[in-house]
Short mmCIF file of C-alpha atoms (C1' of nucleotides) in Angstrom, two decimals:
data_model
loop_
_atom_site.label_atom_id
_atom_site.label_comp_id
_atom_site.label_asym_id
_atom_site.label_seq_id
_atom_site.Cartn_x
_atom_site.Cartn_y
_atom_site.Cartn_z
CA MET A 1 -9.46 11.95 -35.94
CA VAL A 2 -6.56 12.77 -33.74
CA HIS A 3 -4.73 9.63 -32.69
CA SER A 4 -2.89 10.71 -29.52
CA ARG A 5 -3.62 8.54 -26.61
CA ARG A 6 -7.16 8.54 -25.64
CA SER A 7 -6.60 6.92 -22.26
CA GLU A 8 -5.50 10.30 -20.96
CA LYS A 9 -8.79 12.00 -21.65
CA LEU A 10 -10.72 8.89 -20.53
CA ARG A 11 -8.76 8.89 -17.32
CA GLU A 12 -9.75 12.44 -16.68
CA ILE A 13 -13.38 11.88 -17.47
CA ILE A 14 -13.61 8.81 -15.21
CA GLU A 15 -11.60 10.70 -12.50
CA GLU A 16 -14.11 13.51 -12.72
CA ARG A 17 -17.01 11.10 -12.51
CA ILE A 18 -15.63 9.61 -9.44
CA ALA A 19 -14.86 13.00 -7.93
CA THR A 20 -18.32 14.24 -8.56
CA GLY A 21 -19.97 11.17 -7.15
CA ARG A 22 -21.49 9.92 -10.41
CA TYR A 23 -19.42 6.77 -9.89
CA MET A 24 -20.09 6.13 -6.23
CA PRO A 25 -17.70 4.20 -3.97
CA GLY A 26 -18.14 0.50 -4.24
CA MET A 27 -19.49 0.80 -7.79
CA ARG A 28 -18.12 -1.76 -10.29
CA LEU A 29 -16.60 -0.30 -13.41
CA ASP A 30 -17.24 -2.75 -16.30
CA GLU A 31 -14.61 -2.36 -19.00
CA THR A 32 -16.90 -3.50 -21.88
CA GLU A 33 -19.57 -1.22 -20.69
CA LEU A 34 -17.29 1.81 -20.55
CA ALA A 35 -15.80 0.86 -23.90
CA ASN A 36 -19.33 0.85 -25.43
CA GLU A 37 -20.24 4.09 -23.86
CA PHE A 38 -17.16 5.93 -25.00
CA GLU A 39 -17.20 4.07 -28.38
CA VAL A 40 -13.64 2.81 -28.03
CA SER A 41 -12.13 -0.60 -27.56
CA ARG A 42 -11.38 -1.99 -24.06
CA THR A 43 -7.63 -1.24 -24.59
CA PRO A 44 -7.60 2.51 -23.86
CA ILE A 45 -10.29 1.96 -21.16
CA ARG A 46 -7.98 -0.49 -19.43
CA GLU A 47 -5.02 1.89 -19.67
CA ALA A 48 -7.08 4.58 -18.04
CA LEU A 49 -8.18 2.22 -15.28
CA MET A 50 -4.64 1.04 -14.55
CA GLN A 51 -3.68 4.67 -13.98
CA LEU A 52 -6.54 5.31 -11.66
CA ALA A 53 -5.70 2.04 -9.80
CA TYR A 54 -2.14 3.29 -9.33
CA SER A 55 -3.33 6.70 -8.13
CA GLY A 56 -5.57 4.92 -5.65
CA LEU A 57 -9.01 6.04 -6.82
CA ILE A 58 -10.07 2.58 -7.80
CA ASP A 59 -9.25 -0.91 -6.74
CA MET A 60 -8.39 -3.50 -9.28
CA ARG A 61 -8.26 -7.06 -7.85
CA PRO A 62 -6.90 -9.51 -10.36
CA ARG A 63 -9.76 -11.08 -12.44
CA ARG A 64 -12.31 -9.29 -10.31
CA GLY A 65 -12.46 -6.00 -12.12
CA ALA A 66 -12.23 -2.41 -11.06
CA VAL A 67 -14.18 -0.97 -8.16
CA VAL A 68 -14.34 2.58 -6.96
CA VAL A 69 -12.59 2.46 -3.66
CA GLU A 70 -14.73 2.68 -0.48
CA ILE A 71 -12.91 5.27 1.48
CA THR A 72 -13.51 4.77 5.25
CA PRO A 73 -14.06 7.81 7.39
CA GLN A 74 -10.69 7.10 9.06
CA ARG A 75 -9.00 6.97 5.77
CA LEU A 76 -10.63 10.18 4.67
CA CYS A 77 -9.39 11.97 7.91
CA GLU A 78 -5.92 10.70 7.26
CA MET A 79 -6.05 12.10 3.75
CA PHE A 80 -7.25 15.44 5.02
CA GLU A 81 -4.60 15.38 7.68
CA VAL A 82 -1.98 15.12 4.86
CA MET A 83 -3.73 17.69 2.72
CA ALA A 84 -3.65 20.13 5.68
CA GLU A 85 0.09 19.60 5.98
CA LEU A 86 0.74 20.07 2.33
CA GLU A 87 -1.36 23.26 2.36
CA ALA A 88 0.43 24.61 5.41
CA MET A 89 3.68 24.00 3.62
CA CYS A 90 2.33 25.93 0.61
CA GLY A 91 1.35 28.72 2.88
CA ARG A 92 4.72 28.88 4.66
CA LEU A 93 6.65 28.93 1.43
CA ALA A 94 4.20 31.32 -0.27
CA ALA A 95 4.53 33.86 2.58
CA ARG A 96 8.22 34.07 1.79
CA ARG A 97 8.21 33.62 -1.99
CA MET A 98 5.12 35.06 -3.36
CA THR A 99 5.41 37.75 -5.96
CA ALA A 100 3.17 40.81 -6.64
CA ALA A 101 1.39 38.77 -9.35
CA ASP A 102 0.78 35.96 -6.86
CA GLN A 103 -0.62 38.44 -4.37
CA HIS A 104 -2.86 39.90 -7.00
CA ALA A 105 -4.14 36.47 -7.98
CA LEU A 106 -4.75 35.52 -4.35
CA LEU A 107 -6.68 38.65 -3.58
CA LYS A 108 -8.80 38.34 -6.69
CA ALA A 109 -9.63 34.73 -5.86
CA HIS A 110 -10.55 35.81 -2.38
CA ARG A 111 -12.85 38.52 -3.58
CA THR A 112 -14.71 36.06 -5.97
CA CYS A 113 -15.19 33.77 -2.83
CA GLU A 114 -16.69 36.70 -1.10
CA GLU A 115 -19.18 37.18 -3.89
CA ALA A 116 -20.35 33.56 -3.80
CA HIS A 117 -20.57 33.74 0.01
CA LYS A 118 -22.69 36.85 -0.20
CA LYS A 119 -24.97 35.25 -2.74
CA ASN A 120 -25.09 32.20 -0.55
CA ASP A 121 -24.20 30.03 -3.50
CA PRO A 122 -22.49 26.85 -2.28
CA ASP A 123 -21.70 25.50 -5.73
CA ALA A 124 -19.99 28.71 -6.85
CA TYR A 125 -18.27 28.96 -3.49
CA TYR A 126 -16.97 25.55 -4.00
CA ARG A 127 -15.50 26.28 -7.30
CA ARG A 128 -14.00 29.60 -6.33
CA ASN A 129 -12.64 28.05 -3.15
CA GLU A 130 -10.60 25.70 -5.40
CA ARG A 131 -9.14 28.61 -7.19
CA PHE A 132 -8.23 30.32 -3.94
CA HIS A 133 -6.33 27.24 -2.78
CA MET A 134 -4.73 26.78 -6.14
CA ALA A 135 -3.50 30.39 -5.93
CA ILE A 136 -1.73 29.54 -2.64
CA TYR A 137 -0.16 26.42 -4.08
CA ALA A 138 1.10 28.41 -7.08
CA ALA A 139 2.64 31.04 -4.80
CA SER A 140 4.77 28.35 -3.04
CA HIS A 141 6.87 28.36 -6.28
CA ASN A 142 7.71 24.67 -5.74
CA GLY A 143 6.57 22.95 -8.87
CA PHE A 144 6.51 19.48 -7.40
CA LEU A 145 4.57 20.59 -4.37
CA ILE A 146 2.10 22.29 -6.58
CA GLU A 147 1.47 19.10 -8.49
CA GLU A 148 1.14 16.96 -5.42
CA ALA A 149 -1.16 19.37 -3.62
CA ASP A 150 -3.21 19.62 -6.73
CA ALA A 151 -3.50 15.94 -7.16
CA LEU A 152 -4.52 15.34 -3.61
CA HIS A 153 -6.97 18.30 -3.75
CA ARG A 154 -8.65 16.70 -6.81
CA ARG A 155 -8.88 13.31 -5.01
CA LEU A 156 -10.63 14.98 -2.04
CA SER A 157 -12.84 17.31 -4.10
CA ALA A 158 -16.00 15.11 -3.86
CA TYR A 159 -15.79 15.33 -0.03
CA ARG A 160 -14.96 19.02 -0.05
CA ARG A 161 -18.07 19.64 -2.11
CA LEU A 162 -20.05 17.93 0.62
CA GLN A 163 -18.44 19.96 3.34
CA VAL A 164 -19.37 23.20 1.82
CA ARG A 165 -23.01 22.33 2.23
CA VAL A 166 -22.72 21.96 5.96
CA ARG A 167 -24.61 24.77 7.68
CA ASP A 168 -22.40 27.80 8.38
CA ARG A 169 -19.42 26.13 6.80
CA MET A 170 -19.27 28.68 3.91
CA ARG A 171 -19.18 31.64 6.35
CA THR A 172 -16.54 30.03 8.61
CA SER A 173 -14.53 29.12 5.56
CA PHE A 174 -14.59 32.64 4.24
CA LEU A 175 -13.63 34.20 7.48
CA GLU A 176 -10.64 31.69 7.70
CA HIS A 177 -9.64 32.68 4.24
CA SER A 178 -9.49 36.32 5.26
CA SER A 179 -7.10 35.53 8.12
CA ILE A 180 -4.96 33.42 5.82
CA VAL A 181 -4.69 36.10 3.21
CA GLU A 182 -3.76 38.58 5.92
CA ALA A 183 -0.99 36.34 7.17
CA LEU A 184 0.23 35.69 3.67
CA ILE A 185 0.39 39.32 2.71
CA ALA A 186 2.11 40.11 5.97
CA GLY A 187 4.71 37.55 5.14
CA ASP A 188 4.03 35.61 8.34
CA GLY A 189 4.67 32.04 7.11
CA GLU A 190 4.21 30.32 10.43
CA LYS A 191 0.89 31.95 11.04
CA ALA A 192 -0.27 31.28 7.51
CA ALA A 193 0.84 27.62 7.87
CA GLU A 194 -1.00 27.22 11.17
CA MET A 195 -4.20 28.77 9.86
CA LEU A 196 -4.17 26.72 6.65
CA ARG A 197 -3.62 23.56 8.75
CA LYS A 198 -6.70 24.25 10.88
CA HIS A 199 -8.72 25.37 7.88
CA VAL A 200 -8.20 22.15 6.02
CA ILE A 201 -7.96 19.47 8.68
CA VAL A 202 -11.19 17.62 9.69
CA GLN A 203 -11.57 17.12 13.46
CA GLY A 204 -13.93 17.84 16.25
CA GLU A 205 -17.40 18.60 15.22
CA ARG A 206 -16.42 18.79 11.48
CA PHE A 207 -15.65 15.12 11.79
CA ALA A 208 -19.19 14.42 12.80
CA ASP A 209 -20.50 16.63 9.99
CA LEU A 210 -18.33 14.60 7.61
CA ILE A 211 -19.53 11.31 8.77
CA ALA A 212 -23.12 12.53 8.47
CA SER A 213 -22.65 13.72 4.89
CA LEU A 214 -20.81 10.56 3.94
CA SER A 215 -23.76 8.39 4.73
CA SER A 216 -26.02 10.45 2.52
CA PHE A 217 -23.31 10.20 -0.19
CA GLY A 218 -23.61 6.37 0.00
CA ILE A 219 -20.29 5.71 1.73
CA SER A 220 -20.21 3.25 4.54
CA GLY A 221 -23.86 2.85 4.03
CA GLU A 222 -25.65 -0.06 2.58
CA SER A 223 -23.70 0.07 -0.72
CA GLY A 224 -21.89 -3.23 -1.33
CA MET B 1 1.28 -20.10 -14.97
CA VAL B 2 -0.45 -17.64 -12.63
CA HIS B 3 -2.48 -15.28 -14.61
CA SER B 4 -2.78 -12.27 -12.35
CA ARG B 5 -1.74 -9.01 -13.85
CA ARG B 6 1.91 -9.00 -14.77
CA SER B 7 1.98 -5.25 -15.28
CA GLU B 8 2.19 -4.82 -11.46
CA LYS B 9 5.37 -6.74 -11.25
CA LEU B 10 6.66 -5.27 -14.51
CA ARG B 11 6.06 -1.78 -13.14
CA GLU B 12 7.91 -2.63 -9.91
CA ILE B 13 10.88 -3.98 -11.91
CA ILE B 14 11.09 -0.99 -14.23
CA GLU B 15 10.53 1.38 -11.28
CA GLU B 16 13.49 -0.33 -9.51
CA ARG B 17 15.67 -0.04 -12.57
CA ILE B 18 14.99 3.62 -12.87
CA ALA B 19 15.60 4.15 -9.04
CA THR B 20 18.92 2.28 -9.23
CA GLY B 21 20.00 4.15 -12.14
CA ARG B 22 20.13 1.21 -14.58
CA TYR B 23 17.68 3.16 -16.68
CA MET B 24 19.25 6.54 -16.70
CA PRO B 25 17.25 9.80 -17.18
CA GLY B 26 16.77 10.61 -20.80
CA MET B 27 16.88 6.92 -21.80
CA ARG B 28 14.27 5.82 -24.22
CA LEU B 29 12.23 2.76 -23.16
CA ASP B 30 11.33 0.70 -26.23
CA GLU B 31 8.15 -1.27 -25.63
CA THR B 32 8.98 -4.08 -28.06
CA GLU B 33 12.54 -4.33 -26.61
CA LEU B 34 11.16 -4.67 -23.01
CA ALA B 35 8.43 -7.04 -24.22
CA ASN B 36 11.23 -9.33 -25.70
CA GLU B 37 13.28 -9.04 -22.60
CA PHE B 38 10.49 -9.96 -20.19
CA GLU B 39 9.03 -12.47 -22.71
CA VAL B 40 5.58 -11.01 -22.65
CA SER B 41 3.56 -9.05 -25.21
CA ARG B 42 3.58 -5.30 -25.47
CA THR B 43 0.25 -5.08 -23.72
CA PRO B 44 1.37 -5.61 -20.00
CA ILE B 45 4.47 -3.52 -20.80
CA ARG B 46 2.32 -0.66 -21.91
CA GLU B 47 0.17 -0.94 -18.88
CA ALA B 48 3.23 -0.73 -16.63
CA LEU B 49 4.61 2.27 -18.56
CA MET B 50 1.24 4.12 -18.31
CA GLN B 51 1.36 3.78 -14.55
CA LEU B 52 4.88 4.98 -14.38
CA ALA B 53 4.04 7.91 -16.60
CA TYR B 54 1.11 8.76 -14.32
CA SER B 55 3.33 8.72 -11.29
CA GLY B 56 5.86 10.94 -12.97
CA LEU B 57 8.89 8.68 -13.39
CA ILE B 58 8.64 8.53 -17.14
CA ASP B 59 7.41 10.88 -19.82
CA MET B 60 5.19 9.47 -22.59
CA ARG B 61 4.71 11.88 -25.42
CA PRO B 62 2.09 10.72 -27.89
CA ARG B 63 3.65 8.70 -30.66
CA ARG B 64 7.13 9.49 -29.32
CA GLY B 65 7.50 6.73 -26.81
CA ALA B 66 8.49 6.60 -23.13
CA VAL B 67 11.52 8.39 -21.79
CA VAL B 68 12.92 8.33 -18.28
CA VAL B 69 12.35 11.84 -17.02
CA GLU B 70 15.30 14.13 -16.78
CA ILE B 71 15.09 15.52 -13.26
CA THR B 72 16.65 18.94 -13.02
CA PRO B 73 18.57 19.84 -9.87
CA GLN B 74 15.97 22.36 -9.14
CA ARG B 75 13.18 19.81 -9.40
CA LEU B 76 15.17 17.38 -7.22
CA CYS B 77 15.42 20.06 -4.56
CA GLU B 78 11.74 20.68 -4.74
CA MET B 79 11.07 16.99 -4.27
CA PHE B 80 13.43 16.82 -1.29
CA GLU B 81 11.74 19.87 0.11
CA VAL B 82 8.38 18.05 0.01
CA MET B 83 9.96 14.94 1.40
CA ALA B 84 11.39 16.80 4.24
CA GLU B 85 7.98 18.16 5.10
CA LEU B 86 6.30 14.76 4.92
CA GLU B 87 8.96 13.29 7.15
CA ALA B 88 8.59 16.18 9.60
CA MET B 89 4.91 15.41 9.63
CA CYS B 90 5.60 11.74 10.33
CA GLY B 91 7.92 12.69 13.16
CA ARG B 92 5.40 15.06 14.74
CA LEU B 93 2.72 12.49 14.67
CA ALA B 94 4.98 9.64 15.66
CA ALA B 95 6.06 11.53 18.81
CA ARG B 96 2.51 11.67 19.94
CA ARG B 97 1.27 8.43 18.62
CA MET B 98 4.00 5.84 18.75
CA THR B 99 3.50 2.67 20.65
CA ALA B 100 6.09 0.58 22.58
CA ALA B 101 6.37 -1.66 19.59
CA ASP B 102 7.07 1.41 17.33
CA GLN B 103 9.75 2.57 19.74
CA HIS B 104 11.26 -0.87 19.75
CA ALA B 105 11.35 -1.01 15.88
CA LEU B 106 12.85 2.44 15.78
CA LEU B 107 15.58 1.72 18.21
CA LYS B 108 16.42 -1.56 16.52
CA ALA B 109 16.67 0.22 13.09
CA HIS B 110 18.84 2.87 14.68
CA ARG B 111 21.20 0.26 16.07
CA THR B 112 21.56 -1.51 12.76
CA CYS B 113 22.45 1.80 11.20
CA GLU B 114 25.10 2.25 13.84
CA GLU B 115 26.65 -1.11 12.86
CA ALA B 116 26.83 -0.09 9.15
CA HIS B 117 28.25 3.25 10.20
CA LYS B 118 30.98 1.61 12.30
CA LYS B 119 31.85 -0.83 9.55
CA ASN B 120 32.03 2.19 7.22
CA ASP B 121 29.79 0.29 4.74
CA PRO B 122 27.80 2.90 2.73
CA ASP B 123 25.59 0.36 0.86
CA ALA B 124 24.50 -1.34 4.10
CA TYR B 125 23.92 2.11 5.66
CA TYR B 126 21.83 3.12 2.68
CA ARG B 127 19.58 0.08 3.19
CA ARG B 128 19.37 0.38 6.94
CA ASN B 129 18.69 4.06 6.73
CA GLU B 130 15.59 3.24 4.57
CA ARG B 131 14.32 1.03 7.34
CA PHE B 132 15.02 3.67 9.92
CA HIS B 133 12.86 6.22 8.03
CA MET B 134 10.17 3.60 7.36
CA ALA B 135 10.01 2.99 11.13
CA ILE B 136 9.25 6.63 11.72
CA TYR B 137 6.63 6.65 8.89
CA ALA B 138 4.91 3.69 10.43
CA ALA B 139 4.85 5.29 13.85
CA SER B 140 2.76 8.12 12.49
CA HIS B 141 -0.21 5.79 12.38
CA ASN B 142 -1.64 7.59 9.41
CA GLY B 143 -1.95 4.94 6.80
CA PHE B 144 -2.28 7.38 3.86
CA LEU B 145 0.70 9.41 4.94
CA ILE B 146 2.80 6.20 5.27
CA GLU B 147 1.92 5.29 1.67
CA GLU B 148 2.71 8.73 0.32
CA ALA B 149 5.94 9.08 2.25
CA ASP B 150 6.99 5.61 1.08
CA ALA B 151 6.21 6.40 -2.51
CA LEU B 152 8.20 9.62 -2.57
CA HIS B 153 11.00 7.94 -0.72
CA ARG B 154 11.22 5.33 -3.33
CA ARG B 155 11.26 7.89 -6.04
CA LEU B 156 14.18 9.67 -4.44
CA SER B 157 16.08 6.53 -3.49
CA ALA B 158 18.46 6.78 -6.37
CA TYR B 159 19.59 10.18 -5.31
CA ARG B 160 19.67 9.26 -1.71
CA ARG B 161 22.00 6.45 -2.59
CA LEU B 162 24.39 8.86 -4.09
CA GLN B 163 24.22 11.24 -1.09
CA VAL B 164 25.31 8.53 1.29
CA ARG B 165 28.62 8.32 -0.60
CA VAL B 166 29.42 11.99 0.02
CA ARG B 167 32.36 12.15 2.40
CA ASP B 168 31.29 12.32 6.11
CA ARG B 169 27.64 12.20 5.12
CA MET B 170 27.21 8.81 6.85
CA ARG B 171 28.65 10.04 10.10
CA THR B 172 26.54 13.30 10.02
CA SER B 173 23.44 11.27 9.12
CA PHE B 174 23.92 8.89 12.07
CA LEU B 175 24.42 11.75 14.53
CA GLU B 176 21.26 13.34 13.24
CA HIS B 177 19.40 10.05 13.59
CA SER B 178 20.45 9.94 17.22
CA SER B 179 18.95 13.35 18.02
CA ILE B 180 15.87 12.46 16.12
CA VAL B 181 15.42 9.23 18.08
CA GLU B 182 15.94 11.11 21.30
CA ALA B 183 13.23 13.70 20.47
CA LEU B 184 10.82 11.02 19.41
CA ILE B 185 11.31 9.00 22.44
CA ALA B 186 10.99 12.06 24.59
CA GLY B 187 7.68 12.84 22.79
CA ASP B 188 8.84 16.21 21.56
CA GLY B 189 7.02 16.31 18.23
CA GLU B 190 8.10 19.79 17.23
CA LYS B 191 11.72 19.09 17.78
CA ALA B 192 11.50 15.79 16.01
CA ALA B 193 9.84 17.46 13.12
CA GLU B 194 12.37 20.25 12.90
CA MET B 195 15.31 17.78 12.99
CA LEU B 196 13.79 15.58 10.38
CA ARG B 197 13.19 18.51 8.12
CA LYS B 198 16.80 19.58 8.42
CA HIS B 199 17.93 15.97 7.98
CA VAL B 200 16.12 15.48 4.77
CA ILE B 201 16.24 18.81 3.04
CA VAL B 202 18.89 19.52 0.52
CA GLN B 203 20.38 22.96 0.86
CA GLY B 204 23.70 24.84 1.38
CA GLU B 205 26.69 22.77 0.79
CA ARG B 206 24.67 19.57 0.46
CA PHE B 207 23.13 21.09 -2.72
CA ALA B 208 26.65 21.45 -4.25
CA ASP B 209 27.35 17.89 -3.33
CA LEU B 210 24.12 16.77 -4.98
CA ILE B 211 24.90 18.61 -8.15
CA ALA B 212 28.36 17.10 -8.25
CA SER B 213 27.09 13.57 -7.82
CA LEU B 214 24.38 14.14 -10.40
CA SER B 215 26.80 14.91 -13.17
CA SER B 216 28.64 11.63 -12.48
CA PHE B 217 25.14 9.95 -12.52
CA GLY B 218 24.57 11.24 -16.03
CA ILE B 219 21.97 13.74 -15.27
CA SER B 220 22.20 17.21 -16.81
CA GLY B 221 25.33 15.91 -18.47
CA GLU B 222 25.67 15.13 -22.10
CA SER B 223 22.83 12.67 -22.05
CA GLY B 224 20.22 13.71 -24.54
"C1'" DA C 1 26.82 21.28 -52.42
"C1'" DA C 2 22.70 22.36 -49.76
"C1'" DC C 3 17.94 22.11 -49.08
"C1'" DC C 4 13.46 20.51 -49.73
"C1'" DA C 5 10.12 16.83 -50.85
"C1'" DC C 6 8.85 12.32 -51.01
"C1'" DG C 7 8.77 7.57 -49.64
"C1'" DT C 8 10.30 3.92 -46.56
"C1'" DT C 9 10.59 2.12 -42.16
"C1'" DC C 10 9.95 1.92 -37.48
"C1'" DT C 11 7.27 2.45 -33.32
"C1'" DT C 12 3.36 3.57 -31.07
"C1'" DG C 13 -1.85 3.56 -30.44
"C1'" DT C 14 -6.08 0.79 -31.00
"C1'" DA C 15 -8.89 -3.07 -32.05
"C1'" DT C 16 -9.93 -7.63 -31.87
"C1'" DA C 17 -9.20 -12.49 -30.99
"C1'" DC C 18 -8.24 -15.78 -27.62
"C1'" DA C 19 -7.36 -17.84 -23.03
"C1'" DA C 20 -8.03 -18.44 -18.25
"C1'" DG C 21 -10.04 -17.52 -13.73
"C1'" DA C 22 -14.19 -16.27 -11.25
"C1'" DA C 23 -19.19 -15.94 -10.70
"C1'" DT C 24 -23.26 -18.15 -11.40
"C1'" DA C 25 -26.71 -21.46 -12.54
"C1'" DA C 26 -28.14 -26.07 -12.94
"C1'" DT C 27 -28.13 -30.65 -11.61
"C1'" DT C 28 -27.62 -34.44 -8.69
"C1'" DG C 29 -26.89 -36.92 -4.34
"C1'" DT C 30 -28.13 -37.35 0.47
"C1'" DA D 1 -35.65 -29.88 0.25
"C1'" DC D 2 -31.01 -28.42 0.79
"C1'" DA D 3 -26.36 -28.51 -0.07
"C1'" DA D 4 -22.50 -29.60 -2.80
"C1'" DT D 5 -20.48 -30.14 -7.06
"C1'" DT D 6 -19.97 -29.44 -11.79
"C1'" DA D 7 -20.89 -27.02 -16.12
"C1'" DT D 8 -21.83 -22.75 -18.29
"C1'" DT D 9 -21.20 -18.08 -18.89
"C1'" DC D 10 -19.18 -13.86 -18.21
"C1'" DT D 11 -15.33 -10.82 -17.62
"C1'" DT D 12 -10.76 -9.98 -17.26
"C1'" DG D 13 -5.83 -10.58 -18.77
"C1'" DT D 14 -2.73 -11.35 -22.69
"C1'" DA D 15 -1.34 -11.79 -27.44
"C1'" DT D 16 -1.47 -10.35 -32.03
"C1'" DA D 17 -3.01 -7.95 -35.97
"C1'" DC D 18 -3.65 -3.67 -38.00
"C1'" DA D 19 -3.49 1.49 -38.49
"C1'" DA D 20 -1.42 5.89 -38.32
"C1'" DG D 21 1.98 9.24 -37.10
"C1'" DA D 22 6.93 10.29 -36.59
"C1'" DA D 23 11.78 9.61 -37.80
"C1'" DC D 24 14.99 8.82 -41.22
"C1'" DG D 25 16.98 8.16 -45.56
"C1'" DT D 26 17.09 9.11 -50.50
"C1'" DG D 27 16.68 11.48 -54.43
"C1'" DG D 28 15.82 15.44 -57.01
"C1'" DT D 29 16.10 20.29 -57.67
"C1'" DT D 30 18.10 24.86 -57.39
#
DNA sequence: AACCACGTTCTTGTATACAAGAATAATTGT
DNA sequence: ACAATTATTCTTGTATACAAGAACGTGGTT
């Protein structure tokens, strides 16, 4: 058995389960229970939970255990607002700094999105959309920015997954991607930034869509 | 004795020590040593270290202990580049959303900076400058953004402290503050954003200044 | 004398034991 | 019968014990 910090992997697994909605907001995470499930002691479980608490995914009140944070719609919009700005920044930098290899990766990711769109496969589109955005982050050539954008993107992935299912969202998203690619390839940083900002931010009718999907997700609903 | 998670406070203390340069980059953090110093067991120390590792302040290689991360000049510039963008975003939002109370707080913070500037007291200016920037963050009325800006600001505080000592930097900084305040009060979000971006970003001759101060700080020097 | 192998020691990673606060259930008083 | 208070139980927070890998030193060999 490899003895090299299990809490890392445990954190990733729990993070994933929160992101995919298996651990719903408001749900209590019992240390002993998790320890039994993963067949480890409470120690690595606790270490994983501490990290998640620090990153804001769970809330650990002293002596009251870990709870998956209930993200209010307002909070979620705030997070998307910041995400939009980070992506806009990536786009602005990418337009100036991207290499031929970056362009190639971006175009490839865009084409795979197109496939998923044509097949009308929201799950595939969701995954390929992630790669599209990652390609833009990478092209910014700012390592720290890439990490931050990546981290926030992961935190929002559960809600992004929901958004893709909204009627016509996939088509709109893909069309926006096309314009973004165009601006990036043309080297127009400001335009790319502006389009990415609008692409990511949640406002207007998309806000209503989000609220609607949240309630089906169990957030701000009857969950206590 | 209050039994409510010591690792929180321990994390803050260690974080502070890294920020102020007491724990220099490259320095090894011995769990047992820290446990003895704080008169606790290794358990809460470890929990604090895990959190710091997750937030990127220290590096924990399996079985090789915790080491304060060596931030390269490039990395530091990347971080300031992101900080600049977050502050610009705060400014843009603040110009639109700030209340009378926000304006009052901002002007007050600005005046206390002026005092420190006139007394030619870099340490006081450093502290009051923090409050000035915090006032802008708060005025953005985006709770998530405030937290993120705050966290990154803290991570960069050690380097900011050095920058203030650069000749004439305090005067330049204060003049820039004045323009920023003007733009914010006038409600000109784009201008405020642009000025904040330039105020925070490290480039040109300020980059050279940073490199120079870093070597005296022990970074990228002979420290292993 | 230099290099490799082995063993010692030291520190981290994990498990378990123990303590203390919070939730809950039971009991008693009004 | 209902509420309040207390006792019990349950879970977290901390300490300590133990195991395993890594660093380091020593000794032997070439």
